[in-house]
Short mmCIF file of C-alpha atoms and ligand atoms in Angstrom, two decimals:
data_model
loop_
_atom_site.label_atom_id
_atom_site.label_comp_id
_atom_site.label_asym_id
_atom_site.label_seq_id
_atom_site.Cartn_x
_atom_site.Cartn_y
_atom_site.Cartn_z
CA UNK T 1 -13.30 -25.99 -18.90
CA UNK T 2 -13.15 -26.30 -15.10
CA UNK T 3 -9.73 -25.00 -13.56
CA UNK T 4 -8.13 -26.01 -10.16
CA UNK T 5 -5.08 -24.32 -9.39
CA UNK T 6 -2.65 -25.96 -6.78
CA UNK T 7 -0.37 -25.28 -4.40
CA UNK T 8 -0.01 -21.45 -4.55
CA UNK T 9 0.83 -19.21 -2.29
CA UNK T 10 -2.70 -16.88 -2.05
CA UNK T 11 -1.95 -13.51 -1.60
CA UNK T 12 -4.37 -10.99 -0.62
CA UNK T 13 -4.75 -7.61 0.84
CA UNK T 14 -4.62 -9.27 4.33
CA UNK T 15 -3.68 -13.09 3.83
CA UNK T 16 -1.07 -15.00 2.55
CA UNK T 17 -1.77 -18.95 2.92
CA UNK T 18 -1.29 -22.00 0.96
CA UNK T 19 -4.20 -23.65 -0.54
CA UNK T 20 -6.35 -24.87 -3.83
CA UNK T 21 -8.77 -23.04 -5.40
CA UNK T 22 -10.77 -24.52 -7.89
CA UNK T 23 -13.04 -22.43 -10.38
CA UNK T 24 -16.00 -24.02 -12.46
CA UNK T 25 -17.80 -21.57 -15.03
CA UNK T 26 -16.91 -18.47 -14.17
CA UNK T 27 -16.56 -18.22 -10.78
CA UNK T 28 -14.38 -19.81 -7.53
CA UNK T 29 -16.45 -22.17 -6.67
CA UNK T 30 -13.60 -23.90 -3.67
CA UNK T 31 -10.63 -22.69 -2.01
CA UNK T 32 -9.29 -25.90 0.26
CA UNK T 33 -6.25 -26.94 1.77
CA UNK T 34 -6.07 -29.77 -0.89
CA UNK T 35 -8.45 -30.45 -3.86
CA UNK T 36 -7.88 -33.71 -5.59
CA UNK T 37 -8.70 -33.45 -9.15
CA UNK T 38 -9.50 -37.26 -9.34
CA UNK T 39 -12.14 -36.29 -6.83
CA UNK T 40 -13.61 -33.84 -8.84
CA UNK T 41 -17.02 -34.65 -10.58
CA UNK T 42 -16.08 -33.38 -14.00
CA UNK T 43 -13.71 -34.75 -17.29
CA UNK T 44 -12.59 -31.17 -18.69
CA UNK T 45 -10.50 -29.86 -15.55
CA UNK T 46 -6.98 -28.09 -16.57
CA UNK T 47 -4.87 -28.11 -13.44
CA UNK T 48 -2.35 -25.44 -13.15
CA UNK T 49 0.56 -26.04 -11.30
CA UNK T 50 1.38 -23.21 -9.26
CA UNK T 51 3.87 -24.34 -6.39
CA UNK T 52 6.56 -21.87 -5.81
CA UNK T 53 4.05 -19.48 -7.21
CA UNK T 54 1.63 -16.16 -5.82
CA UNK T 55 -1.90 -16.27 -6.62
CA UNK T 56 -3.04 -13.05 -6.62
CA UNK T 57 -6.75 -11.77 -7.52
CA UNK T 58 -6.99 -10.41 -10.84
CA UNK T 59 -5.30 -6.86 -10.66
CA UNK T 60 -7.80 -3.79 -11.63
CA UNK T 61 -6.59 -0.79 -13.34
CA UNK T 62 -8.20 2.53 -12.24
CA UNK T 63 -7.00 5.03 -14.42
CA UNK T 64 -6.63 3.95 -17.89
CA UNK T 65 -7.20 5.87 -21.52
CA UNK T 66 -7.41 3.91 -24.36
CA UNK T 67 -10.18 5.74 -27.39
CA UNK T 68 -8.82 9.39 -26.32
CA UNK T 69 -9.11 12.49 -28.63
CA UNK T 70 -6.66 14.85 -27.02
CA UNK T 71 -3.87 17.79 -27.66
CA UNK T 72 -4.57 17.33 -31.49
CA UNK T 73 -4.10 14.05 -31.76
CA UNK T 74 -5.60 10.35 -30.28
CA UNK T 75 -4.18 8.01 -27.92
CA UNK T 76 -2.89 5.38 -30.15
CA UNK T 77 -4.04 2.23 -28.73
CA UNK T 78 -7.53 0.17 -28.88
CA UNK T 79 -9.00 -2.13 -26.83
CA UNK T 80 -7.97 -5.01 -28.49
CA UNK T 81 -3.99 -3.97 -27.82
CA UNK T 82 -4.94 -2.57 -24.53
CA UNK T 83 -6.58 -5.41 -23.37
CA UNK T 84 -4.00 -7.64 -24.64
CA UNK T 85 -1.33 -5.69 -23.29
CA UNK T 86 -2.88 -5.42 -19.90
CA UNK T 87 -4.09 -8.93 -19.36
CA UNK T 88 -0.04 -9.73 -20.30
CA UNK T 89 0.76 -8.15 -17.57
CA UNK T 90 -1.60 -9.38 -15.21
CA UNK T 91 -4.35 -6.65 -15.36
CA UNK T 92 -7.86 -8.60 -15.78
CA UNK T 93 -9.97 -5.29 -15.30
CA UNK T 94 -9.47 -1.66 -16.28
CA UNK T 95 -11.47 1.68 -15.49
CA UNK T 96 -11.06 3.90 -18.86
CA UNK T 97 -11.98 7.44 -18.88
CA UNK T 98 -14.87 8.54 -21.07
CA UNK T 99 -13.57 12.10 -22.23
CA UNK T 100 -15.81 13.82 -24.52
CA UNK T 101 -15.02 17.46 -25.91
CA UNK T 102 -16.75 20.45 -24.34
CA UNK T 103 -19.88 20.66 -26.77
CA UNK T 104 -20.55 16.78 -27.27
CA UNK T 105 -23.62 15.06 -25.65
CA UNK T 106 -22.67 13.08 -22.32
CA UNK T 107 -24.86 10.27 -23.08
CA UNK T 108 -24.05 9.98 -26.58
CA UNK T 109 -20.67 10.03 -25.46
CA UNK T 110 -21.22 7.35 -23.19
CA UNK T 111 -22.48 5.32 -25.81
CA UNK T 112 -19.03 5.96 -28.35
CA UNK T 113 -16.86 4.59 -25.62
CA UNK T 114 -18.65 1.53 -24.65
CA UNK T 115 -18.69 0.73 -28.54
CA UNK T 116 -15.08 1.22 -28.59
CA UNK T 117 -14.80 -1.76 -26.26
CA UNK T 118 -17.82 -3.87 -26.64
CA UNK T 119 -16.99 -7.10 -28.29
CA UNK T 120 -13.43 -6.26 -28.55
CA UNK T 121 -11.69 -5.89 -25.34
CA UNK T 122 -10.54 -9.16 -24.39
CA UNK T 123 -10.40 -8.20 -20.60
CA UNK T 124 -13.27 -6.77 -18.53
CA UNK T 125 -13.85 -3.24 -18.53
CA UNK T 126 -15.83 -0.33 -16.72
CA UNK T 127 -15.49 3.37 -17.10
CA UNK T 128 -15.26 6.77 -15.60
CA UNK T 129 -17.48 9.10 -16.76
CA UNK T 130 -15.87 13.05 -17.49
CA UNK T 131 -17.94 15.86 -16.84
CA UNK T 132 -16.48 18.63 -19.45
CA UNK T 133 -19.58 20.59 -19.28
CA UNK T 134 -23.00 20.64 -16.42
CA UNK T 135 -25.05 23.10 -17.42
CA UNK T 136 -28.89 22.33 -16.99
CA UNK T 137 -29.81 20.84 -20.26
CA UNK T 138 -27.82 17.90 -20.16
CA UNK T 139 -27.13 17.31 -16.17
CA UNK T 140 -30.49 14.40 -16.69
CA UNK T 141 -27.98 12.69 -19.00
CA UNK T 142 -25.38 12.24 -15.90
CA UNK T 143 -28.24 10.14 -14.08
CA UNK T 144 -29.03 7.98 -16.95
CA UNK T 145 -25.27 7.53 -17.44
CA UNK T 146 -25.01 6.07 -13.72
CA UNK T 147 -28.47 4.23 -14.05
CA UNK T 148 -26.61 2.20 -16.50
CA UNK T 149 -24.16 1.50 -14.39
CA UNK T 150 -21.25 4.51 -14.19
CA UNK T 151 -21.07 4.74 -10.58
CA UNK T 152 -17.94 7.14 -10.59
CA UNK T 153 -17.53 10.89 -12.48
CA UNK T 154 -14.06 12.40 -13.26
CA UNK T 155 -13.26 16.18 -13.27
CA UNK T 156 -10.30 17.64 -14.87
CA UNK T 157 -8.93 20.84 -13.06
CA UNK T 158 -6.24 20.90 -15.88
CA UNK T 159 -6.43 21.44 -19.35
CA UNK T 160 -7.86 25.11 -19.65
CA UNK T 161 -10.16 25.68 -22.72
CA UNK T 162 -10.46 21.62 -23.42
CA UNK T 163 -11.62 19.33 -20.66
CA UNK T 164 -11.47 21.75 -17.66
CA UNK T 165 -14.53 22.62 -15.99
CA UNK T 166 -15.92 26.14 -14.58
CA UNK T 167 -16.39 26.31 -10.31
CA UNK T 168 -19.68 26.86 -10.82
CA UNK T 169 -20.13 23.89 -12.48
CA UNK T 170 -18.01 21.73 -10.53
CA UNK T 171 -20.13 22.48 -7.94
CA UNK T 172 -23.43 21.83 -9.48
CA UNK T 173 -21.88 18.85 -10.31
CA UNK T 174 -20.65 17.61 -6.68
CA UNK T 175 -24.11 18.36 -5.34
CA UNK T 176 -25.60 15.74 -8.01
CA UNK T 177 -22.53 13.48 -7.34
CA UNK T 178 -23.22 13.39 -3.67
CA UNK T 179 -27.16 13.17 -3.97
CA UNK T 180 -26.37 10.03 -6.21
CA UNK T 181 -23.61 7.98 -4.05
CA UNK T 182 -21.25 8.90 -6.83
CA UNK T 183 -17.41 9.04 -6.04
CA UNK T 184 -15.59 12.11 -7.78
CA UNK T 185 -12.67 11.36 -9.16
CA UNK T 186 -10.59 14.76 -10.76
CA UNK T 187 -7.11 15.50 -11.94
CA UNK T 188 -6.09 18.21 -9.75
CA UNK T 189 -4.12 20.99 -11.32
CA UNK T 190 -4.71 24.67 -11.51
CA UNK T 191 -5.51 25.30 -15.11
CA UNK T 192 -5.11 28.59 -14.64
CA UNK T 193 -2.10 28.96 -13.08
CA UNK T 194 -0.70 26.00 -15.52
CA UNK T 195 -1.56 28.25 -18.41
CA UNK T 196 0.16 31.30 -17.44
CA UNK T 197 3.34 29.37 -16.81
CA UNK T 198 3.35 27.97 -19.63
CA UNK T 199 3.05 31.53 -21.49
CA UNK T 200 6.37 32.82 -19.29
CA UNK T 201 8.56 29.70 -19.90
CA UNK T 202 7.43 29.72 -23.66
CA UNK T 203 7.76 33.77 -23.91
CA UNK T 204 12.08 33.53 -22.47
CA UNK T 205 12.35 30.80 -25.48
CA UNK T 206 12.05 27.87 -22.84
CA UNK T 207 10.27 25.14 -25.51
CA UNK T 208 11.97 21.41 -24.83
CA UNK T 209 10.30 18.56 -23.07
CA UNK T 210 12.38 19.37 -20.14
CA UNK T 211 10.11 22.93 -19.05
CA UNK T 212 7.00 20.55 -18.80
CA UNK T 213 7.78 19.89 -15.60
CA UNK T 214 8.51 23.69 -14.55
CA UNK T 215 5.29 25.04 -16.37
CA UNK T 216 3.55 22.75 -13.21
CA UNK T 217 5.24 22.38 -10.68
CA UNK T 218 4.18 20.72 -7.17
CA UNK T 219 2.26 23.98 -5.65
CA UNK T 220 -0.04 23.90 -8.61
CA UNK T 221 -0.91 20.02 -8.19
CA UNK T 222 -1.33 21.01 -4.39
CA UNK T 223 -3.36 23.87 -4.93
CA UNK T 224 -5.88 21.31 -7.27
CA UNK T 225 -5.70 19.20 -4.33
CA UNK T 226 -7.23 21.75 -2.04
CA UNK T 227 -9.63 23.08 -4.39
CA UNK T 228 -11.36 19.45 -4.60
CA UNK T 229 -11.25 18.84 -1.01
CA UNK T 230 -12.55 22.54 -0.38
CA UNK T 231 -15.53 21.67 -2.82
CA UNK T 232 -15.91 18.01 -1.14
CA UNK T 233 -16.30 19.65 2.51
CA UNK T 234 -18.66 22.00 1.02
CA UNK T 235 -20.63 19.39 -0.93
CA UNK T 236 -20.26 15.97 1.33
CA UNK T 237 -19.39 14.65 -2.03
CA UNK T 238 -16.76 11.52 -1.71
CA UNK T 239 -13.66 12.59 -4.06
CA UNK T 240 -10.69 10.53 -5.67
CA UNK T 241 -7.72 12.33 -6.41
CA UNK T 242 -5.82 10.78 -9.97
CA UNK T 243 -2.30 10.71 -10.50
CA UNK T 244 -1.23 12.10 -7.42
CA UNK T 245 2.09 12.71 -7.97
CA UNK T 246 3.93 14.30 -5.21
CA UNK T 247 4.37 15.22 -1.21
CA UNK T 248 2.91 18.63 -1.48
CA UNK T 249 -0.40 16.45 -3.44
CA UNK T 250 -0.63 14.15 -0.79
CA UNK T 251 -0.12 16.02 2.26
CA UNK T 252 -3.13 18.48 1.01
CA UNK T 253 -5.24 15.56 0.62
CA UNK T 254 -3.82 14.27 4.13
CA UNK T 255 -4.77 17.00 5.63
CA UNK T 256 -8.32 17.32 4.28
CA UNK T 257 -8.79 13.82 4.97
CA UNK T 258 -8.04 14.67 8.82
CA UNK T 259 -10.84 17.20 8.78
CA UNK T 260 -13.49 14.94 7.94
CA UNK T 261 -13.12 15.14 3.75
CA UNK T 262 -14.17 11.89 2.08
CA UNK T 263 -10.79 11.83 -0.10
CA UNK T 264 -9.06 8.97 -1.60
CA UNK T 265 -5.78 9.04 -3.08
CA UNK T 266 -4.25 7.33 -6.56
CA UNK T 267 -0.54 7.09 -7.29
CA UNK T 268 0.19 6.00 -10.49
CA UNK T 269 2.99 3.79 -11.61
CA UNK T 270 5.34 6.54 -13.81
CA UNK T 271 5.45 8.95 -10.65
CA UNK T 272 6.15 5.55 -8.59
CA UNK T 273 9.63 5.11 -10.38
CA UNK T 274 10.44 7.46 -13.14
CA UNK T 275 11.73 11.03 -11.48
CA UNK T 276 12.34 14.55 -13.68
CA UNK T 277 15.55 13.73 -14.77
CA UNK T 278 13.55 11.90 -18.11
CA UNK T 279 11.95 14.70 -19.24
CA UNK T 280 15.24 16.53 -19.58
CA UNK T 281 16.51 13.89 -21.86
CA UNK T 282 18.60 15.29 -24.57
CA UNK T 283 17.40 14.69 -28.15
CA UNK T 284 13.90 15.28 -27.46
CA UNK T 285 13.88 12.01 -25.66
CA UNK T 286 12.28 13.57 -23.05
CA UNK T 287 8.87 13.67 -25.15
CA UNK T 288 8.75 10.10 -23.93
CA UNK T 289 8.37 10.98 -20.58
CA UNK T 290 5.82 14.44 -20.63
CA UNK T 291 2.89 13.57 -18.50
CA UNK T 292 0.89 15.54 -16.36
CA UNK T 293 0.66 15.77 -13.60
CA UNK T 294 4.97 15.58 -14.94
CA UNK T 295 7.43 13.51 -13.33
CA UNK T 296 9.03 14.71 -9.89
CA UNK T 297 12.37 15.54 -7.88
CA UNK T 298 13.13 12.07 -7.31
CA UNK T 299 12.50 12.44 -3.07
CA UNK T 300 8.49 12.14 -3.90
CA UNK T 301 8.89 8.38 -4.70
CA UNK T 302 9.47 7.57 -1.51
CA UNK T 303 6.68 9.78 -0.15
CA UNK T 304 4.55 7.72 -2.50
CA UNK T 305 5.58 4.25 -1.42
CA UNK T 306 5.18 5.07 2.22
CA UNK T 307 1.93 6.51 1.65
CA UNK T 308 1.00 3.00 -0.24
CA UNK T 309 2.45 1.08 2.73
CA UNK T 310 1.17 2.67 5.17
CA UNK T 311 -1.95 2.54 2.83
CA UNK T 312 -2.78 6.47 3.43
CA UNK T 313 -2.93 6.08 -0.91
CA UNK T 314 -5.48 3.44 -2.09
CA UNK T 315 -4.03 2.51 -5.44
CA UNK T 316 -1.73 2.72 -8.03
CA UNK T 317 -3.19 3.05 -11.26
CA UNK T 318 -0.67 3.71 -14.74
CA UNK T 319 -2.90 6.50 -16.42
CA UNK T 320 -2.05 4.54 -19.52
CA UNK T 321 -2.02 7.61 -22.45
CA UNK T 322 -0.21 6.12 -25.23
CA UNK T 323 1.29 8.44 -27.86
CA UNK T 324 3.89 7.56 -30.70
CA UNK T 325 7.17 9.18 -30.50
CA UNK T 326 7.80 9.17 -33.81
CA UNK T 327 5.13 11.18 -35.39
CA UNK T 328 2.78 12.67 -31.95
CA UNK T 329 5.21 13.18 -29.31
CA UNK T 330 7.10 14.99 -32.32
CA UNK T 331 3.93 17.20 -32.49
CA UNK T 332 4.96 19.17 -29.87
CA UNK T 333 8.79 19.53 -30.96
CA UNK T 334 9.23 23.66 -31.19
CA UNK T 335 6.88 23.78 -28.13
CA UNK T 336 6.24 21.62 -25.20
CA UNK T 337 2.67 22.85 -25.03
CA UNK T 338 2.23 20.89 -27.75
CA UNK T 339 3.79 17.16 -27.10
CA UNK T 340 0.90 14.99 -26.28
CA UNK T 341 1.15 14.05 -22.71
CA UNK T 342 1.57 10.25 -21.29
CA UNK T 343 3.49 7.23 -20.73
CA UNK T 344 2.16 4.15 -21.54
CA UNK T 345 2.44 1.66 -18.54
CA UNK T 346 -0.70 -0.50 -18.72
CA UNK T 347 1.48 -3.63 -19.22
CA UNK T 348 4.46 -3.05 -17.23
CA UNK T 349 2.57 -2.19 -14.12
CA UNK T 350 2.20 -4.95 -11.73
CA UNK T 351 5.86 -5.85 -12.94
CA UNK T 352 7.17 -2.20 -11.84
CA UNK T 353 5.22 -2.43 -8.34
CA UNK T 354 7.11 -5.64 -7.54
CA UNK T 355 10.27 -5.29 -8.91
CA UNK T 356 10.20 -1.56 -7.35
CA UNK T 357 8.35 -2.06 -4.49
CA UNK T 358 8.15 -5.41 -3.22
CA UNK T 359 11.15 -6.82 -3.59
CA UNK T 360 13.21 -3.76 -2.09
CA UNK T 361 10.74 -4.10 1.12
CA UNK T 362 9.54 -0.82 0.22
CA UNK T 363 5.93 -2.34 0.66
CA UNK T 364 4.34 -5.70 1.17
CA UNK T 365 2.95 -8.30 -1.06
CA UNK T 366 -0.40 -7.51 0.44
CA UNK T 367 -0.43 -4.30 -0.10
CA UNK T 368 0.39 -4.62 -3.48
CA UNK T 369 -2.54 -6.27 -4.14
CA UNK T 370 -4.76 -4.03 -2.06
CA UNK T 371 -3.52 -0.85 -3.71
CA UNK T 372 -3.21 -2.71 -7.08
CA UNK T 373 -6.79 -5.10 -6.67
CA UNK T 374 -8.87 -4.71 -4.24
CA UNK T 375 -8.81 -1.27 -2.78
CA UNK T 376 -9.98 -0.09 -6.35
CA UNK T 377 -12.60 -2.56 -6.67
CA UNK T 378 -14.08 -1.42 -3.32
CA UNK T 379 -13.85 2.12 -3.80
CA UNK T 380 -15.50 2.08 -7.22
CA UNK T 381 -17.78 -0.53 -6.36
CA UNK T 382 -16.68 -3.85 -8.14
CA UNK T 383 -16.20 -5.82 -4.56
CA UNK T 384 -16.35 -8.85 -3.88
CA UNK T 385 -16.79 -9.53 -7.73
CA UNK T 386 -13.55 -8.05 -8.49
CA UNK T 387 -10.56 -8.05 -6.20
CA UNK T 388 -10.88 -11.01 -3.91
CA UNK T 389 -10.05 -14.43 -3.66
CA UNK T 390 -13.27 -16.00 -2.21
CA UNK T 391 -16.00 -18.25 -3.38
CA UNK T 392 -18.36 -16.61 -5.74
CA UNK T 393 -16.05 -13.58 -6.78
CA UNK T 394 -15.14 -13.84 -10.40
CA UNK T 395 -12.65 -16.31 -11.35
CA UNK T 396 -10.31 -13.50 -12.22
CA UNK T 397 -6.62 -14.73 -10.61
CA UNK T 398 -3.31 -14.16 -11.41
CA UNK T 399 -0.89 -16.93 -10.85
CA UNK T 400 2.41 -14.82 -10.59
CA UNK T 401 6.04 -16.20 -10.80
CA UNK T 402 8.68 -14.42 -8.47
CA UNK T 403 11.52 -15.83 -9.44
CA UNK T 404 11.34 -14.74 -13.42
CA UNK T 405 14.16 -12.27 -14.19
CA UNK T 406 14.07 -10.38 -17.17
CA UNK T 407 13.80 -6.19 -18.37
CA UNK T 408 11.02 -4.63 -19.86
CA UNK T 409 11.56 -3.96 -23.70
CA UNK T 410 9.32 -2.45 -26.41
CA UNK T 411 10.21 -5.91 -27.67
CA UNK T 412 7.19 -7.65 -25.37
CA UNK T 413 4.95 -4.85 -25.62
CA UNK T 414 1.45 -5.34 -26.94
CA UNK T 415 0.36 -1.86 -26.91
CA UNK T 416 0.47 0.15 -30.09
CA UNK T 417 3.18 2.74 -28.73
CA UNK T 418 7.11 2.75 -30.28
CA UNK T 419 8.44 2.72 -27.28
CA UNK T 420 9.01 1.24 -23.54
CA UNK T 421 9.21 4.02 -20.97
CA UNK T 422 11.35 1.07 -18.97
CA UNK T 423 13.35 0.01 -21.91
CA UNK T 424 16.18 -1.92 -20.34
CA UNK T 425 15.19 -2.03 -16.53
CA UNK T 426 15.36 -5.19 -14.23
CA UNK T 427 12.55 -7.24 -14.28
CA UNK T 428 11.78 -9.05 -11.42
CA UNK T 429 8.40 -11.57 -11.31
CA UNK T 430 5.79 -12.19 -14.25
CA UNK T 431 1.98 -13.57 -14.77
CA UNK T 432 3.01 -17.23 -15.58
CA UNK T 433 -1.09 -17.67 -16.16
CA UNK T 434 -3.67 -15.10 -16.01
CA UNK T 435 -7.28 -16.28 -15.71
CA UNK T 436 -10.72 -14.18 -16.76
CA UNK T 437 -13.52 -15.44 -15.28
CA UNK T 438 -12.51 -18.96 -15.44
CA UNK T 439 -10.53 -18.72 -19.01
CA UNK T 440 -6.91 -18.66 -19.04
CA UNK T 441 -6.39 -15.23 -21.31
CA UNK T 442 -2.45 -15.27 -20.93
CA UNK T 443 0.28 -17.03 -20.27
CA UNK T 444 4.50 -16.11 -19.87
CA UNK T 445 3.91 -12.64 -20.71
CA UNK T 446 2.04 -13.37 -23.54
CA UNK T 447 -1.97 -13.11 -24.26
CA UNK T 448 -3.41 -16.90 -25.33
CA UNK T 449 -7.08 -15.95 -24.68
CA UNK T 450 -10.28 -14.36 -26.79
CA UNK T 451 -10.27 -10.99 -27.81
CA UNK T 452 -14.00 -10.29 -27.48
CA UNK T 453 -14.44 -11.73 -24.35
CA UNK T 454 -14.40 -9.21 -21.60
CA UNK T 455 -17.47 -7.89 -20.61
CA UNK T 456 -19.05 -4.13 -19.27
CA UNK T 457 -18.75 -4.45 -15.14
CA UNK T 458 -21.40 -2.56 -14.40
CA UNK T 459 -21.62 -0.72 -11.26
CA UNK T 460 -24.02 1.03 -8.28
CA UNK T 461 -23.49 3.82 -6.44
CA UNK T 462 -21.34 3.13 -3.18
CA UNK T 463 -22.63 5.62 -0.90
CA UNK T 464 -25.87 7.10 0.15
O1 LIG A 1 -0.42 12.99 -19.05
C1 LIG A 1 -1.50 12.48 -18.88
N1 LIG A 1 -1.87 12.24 -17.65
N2 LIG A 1 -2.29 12.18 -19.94
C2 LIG A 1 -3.57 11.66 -19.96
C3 LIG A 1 -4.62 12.66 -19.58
C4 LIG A 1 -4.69 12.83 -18.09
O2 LIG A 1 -4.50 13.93 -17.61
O3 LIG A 1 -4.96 11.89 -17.37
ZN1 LIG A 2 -5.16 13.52 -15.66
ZN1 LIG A 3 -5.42 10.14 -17.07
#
């Protein structure tokens, strides 16, 4: 079925005009002033109504884990609540992380996550590939893995003794990454110094969900920072720093950036709205709330949402990491070592960024959809496909209602996890129709579509 969608107010990361766009197969096919469907050469057209409304281009999630083996435990959702949850909320394409362990085969790795999605995920999907290990034998596999279309690596600088990653191999690795045009993206945190934190706070009987936070604080995120952006000078490779979470984090990048570094910088939504003060809930509440990099002295939010408007940070991603409460986050309840960290946000997101940002002024609607759309789909090569409202980019658009008010509540959510980290908040705006290449997938906050249908968005290199 044809769709022509009317009267909306098109948003995008520069415009905001009134007009029609119509969408045959899977593509936009005409944006006008006025379409008349009666003018239209075909029977099956569904014409969506969206006066009063925002048509946005499909929002793209950067940083997403959904099949994720980690702390003793696995992320609890799949791609068919994932997707669900995400295209809900207005998210029509996600970047998951591929994180192997340190001895398993990239490639073959490569190959389990794309079968955890293929012919399930109901929303389109691409994928960051982890580099846990480079040593010769298996640095071939890394080229076949962006020959078929993996045109971005991730490092983690965290998580000593699991996924972190020796210097002499992260450099190895930026060389190929550079030769390649592939962008590095990397969790920046001193393992090292994370590690022997830990150790002290855990060694004066300091075990609750509220010493996450302490065990890493802003210096060590910082310090990550610099190390990438060291490496990056050294190796011309581009790099993308995840979850940045704080001033320190951003300034280091900042500053790099004004030396000539090719750095790009993610916010997520938790460190966008949720401050320290919820990891120190009593109870061992807090569990909810352990991520890493953690949540922040409440002043870095509004570091964050300058740095989006003034659009010194690309994107906001969520870093969606769902865990239980009620029998993983409880894994870690004599030790917060051992609580498995994230917050699941992949269906609250666009929500958060308007209710949070938008409609205090804190940013525009434009760059909303720039930090949230198309900045990601340029920097990790999806663009003009994904992220854009033009004729012949995927008929991926979000028709988005301003006006709704509501709260977020576990009660709405899709995704596997027993709790909302927003339980309760103010809710302002929701996806009245969200559109996948031409098919409505949901509708109201709620997914209508196929599971099944998304497709692998595969990608090239974006620099020489
Ligand atoms: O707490 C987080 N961020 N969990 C997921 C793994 C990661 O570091 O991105
Ligand atoms: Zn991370
Ligand atoms: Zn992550």
């Amino acid at each position: 079925m044809a769709l022509l969608i009317k009267g909306g107010r098109i948003i995008t990361a520069t415009d905001d005009y009134v007009a029609d766009i119509y969408c045959e197969g899977e593509t936009i096919t005409r944006i006008d002033k006025s379409i008349d469907a009666a003018s239209l050469k075909k029977n099956d057209v569904e014409v969506i109504d969206a006066s009063g409304k925002y048509v946005f281009p499909g929002f793209i999630d950067p940083h997403v884990h959904i099949y994720l083996p980690f702390m003793g435990s696995f992320a609890i959702d799949d791609y068919e609540s994932a997707s669900k949850a995400a295209l809900a909320g207005g998210t029509t394409t996600l970047i998951e992380m591929i994180c192997p362990g340190p001895t398993d085969e990239p490639f073959a790795a490569f190959e389990t996550w794309k079968s955890k999605a293929e012919g399930i995920s109901a929303m389109d999907y691409t994928f960051h590939m982890s580099v846990v290990r480079f040593e010769a034998a298996v640095r071939e596999q890394f080229k076949q893995i962006v020959d078929a279309g993996v045109a971005s690596f991730k490092v983690f600088l965290a998580y000593k003794g699991a996924l972190d990653l020796s210097d002499e191999s992260l450099f190895a690795m930026m060389q190929m990454a550079k030769k390649l045009g592939v962008i590095v993206t990397a969790h920046c945190e001193n393992a090292e110094a994370v590690d022997a934190m830990q150790k002290l706070l855990l060694a004066e009987g300091k075990t609750g969900p509220e010493w996450h936070g302490p065990s890493r604080p802003p210096a060590v995120e910082a310090s990550g920072v610099n190390h990438i952006c060291t490496f990056a000078s050294l190796t011309g490779a581009h790099v993308y720093t995840v979850h940045t979470s704080c001033e320190d984090a951003v300034r280091q990048a900042e500053a790099a950036r004004s030396r000539g570094v090719k750095v790009w910088i993610e916010s997520v939504a938790p460190h966008l709205v949720l401050d320290e003060t919820y990891a120190a809930r009593p109870n061992f509440e807090g569990a909810k709330y352990v991520m890493s990099p953690p949540l922040r002295e409440k002043k870095n939010q509004q570091v964050l949402w300058n740095g989006l408007a003034s659009r010194s940070i690309s994107t906001v991603g969520t870093d969606h990491a769902p865990f239980r409460f009620a029998d993983q986050k409880v894994m870690g309840k004599d030790a917060f070592t051992k609580i498995p960290n994230g917050i699941a946000t992949i269906q609250e997101r666009v929500d958060l960024v308007h209710t949070y940002g938008v409609v205090p002024g804190k940013i525009s609607l434009q760059a909303m959809v720039d930090s949230c759309s198309t900045k990601v789909a340029e920097i990790f090569g999806m663009y003009p496909k994904k992220g854009a409202i033009q004729v012949g980019s995927d008929a991926d658009l979000v028709v988005y209602d301003p006006e709704f008010r509501g709260t977020f509540s576990q009660a709405d959510s899709l995704s596997k996890v027993d709790y909302c980290a927003y339980e309760g908040w103010e809710r302002r705006g929701r996806a009245s129709v969200v559109t996948l290449r031409g098919e409505v997938q949901a509708r109201d906050g709620k997914f209508v579509g196929t599971t099944g249908r998304g497709q692998f968005v595969a990608r090239e290199p974006t620099h020489g």
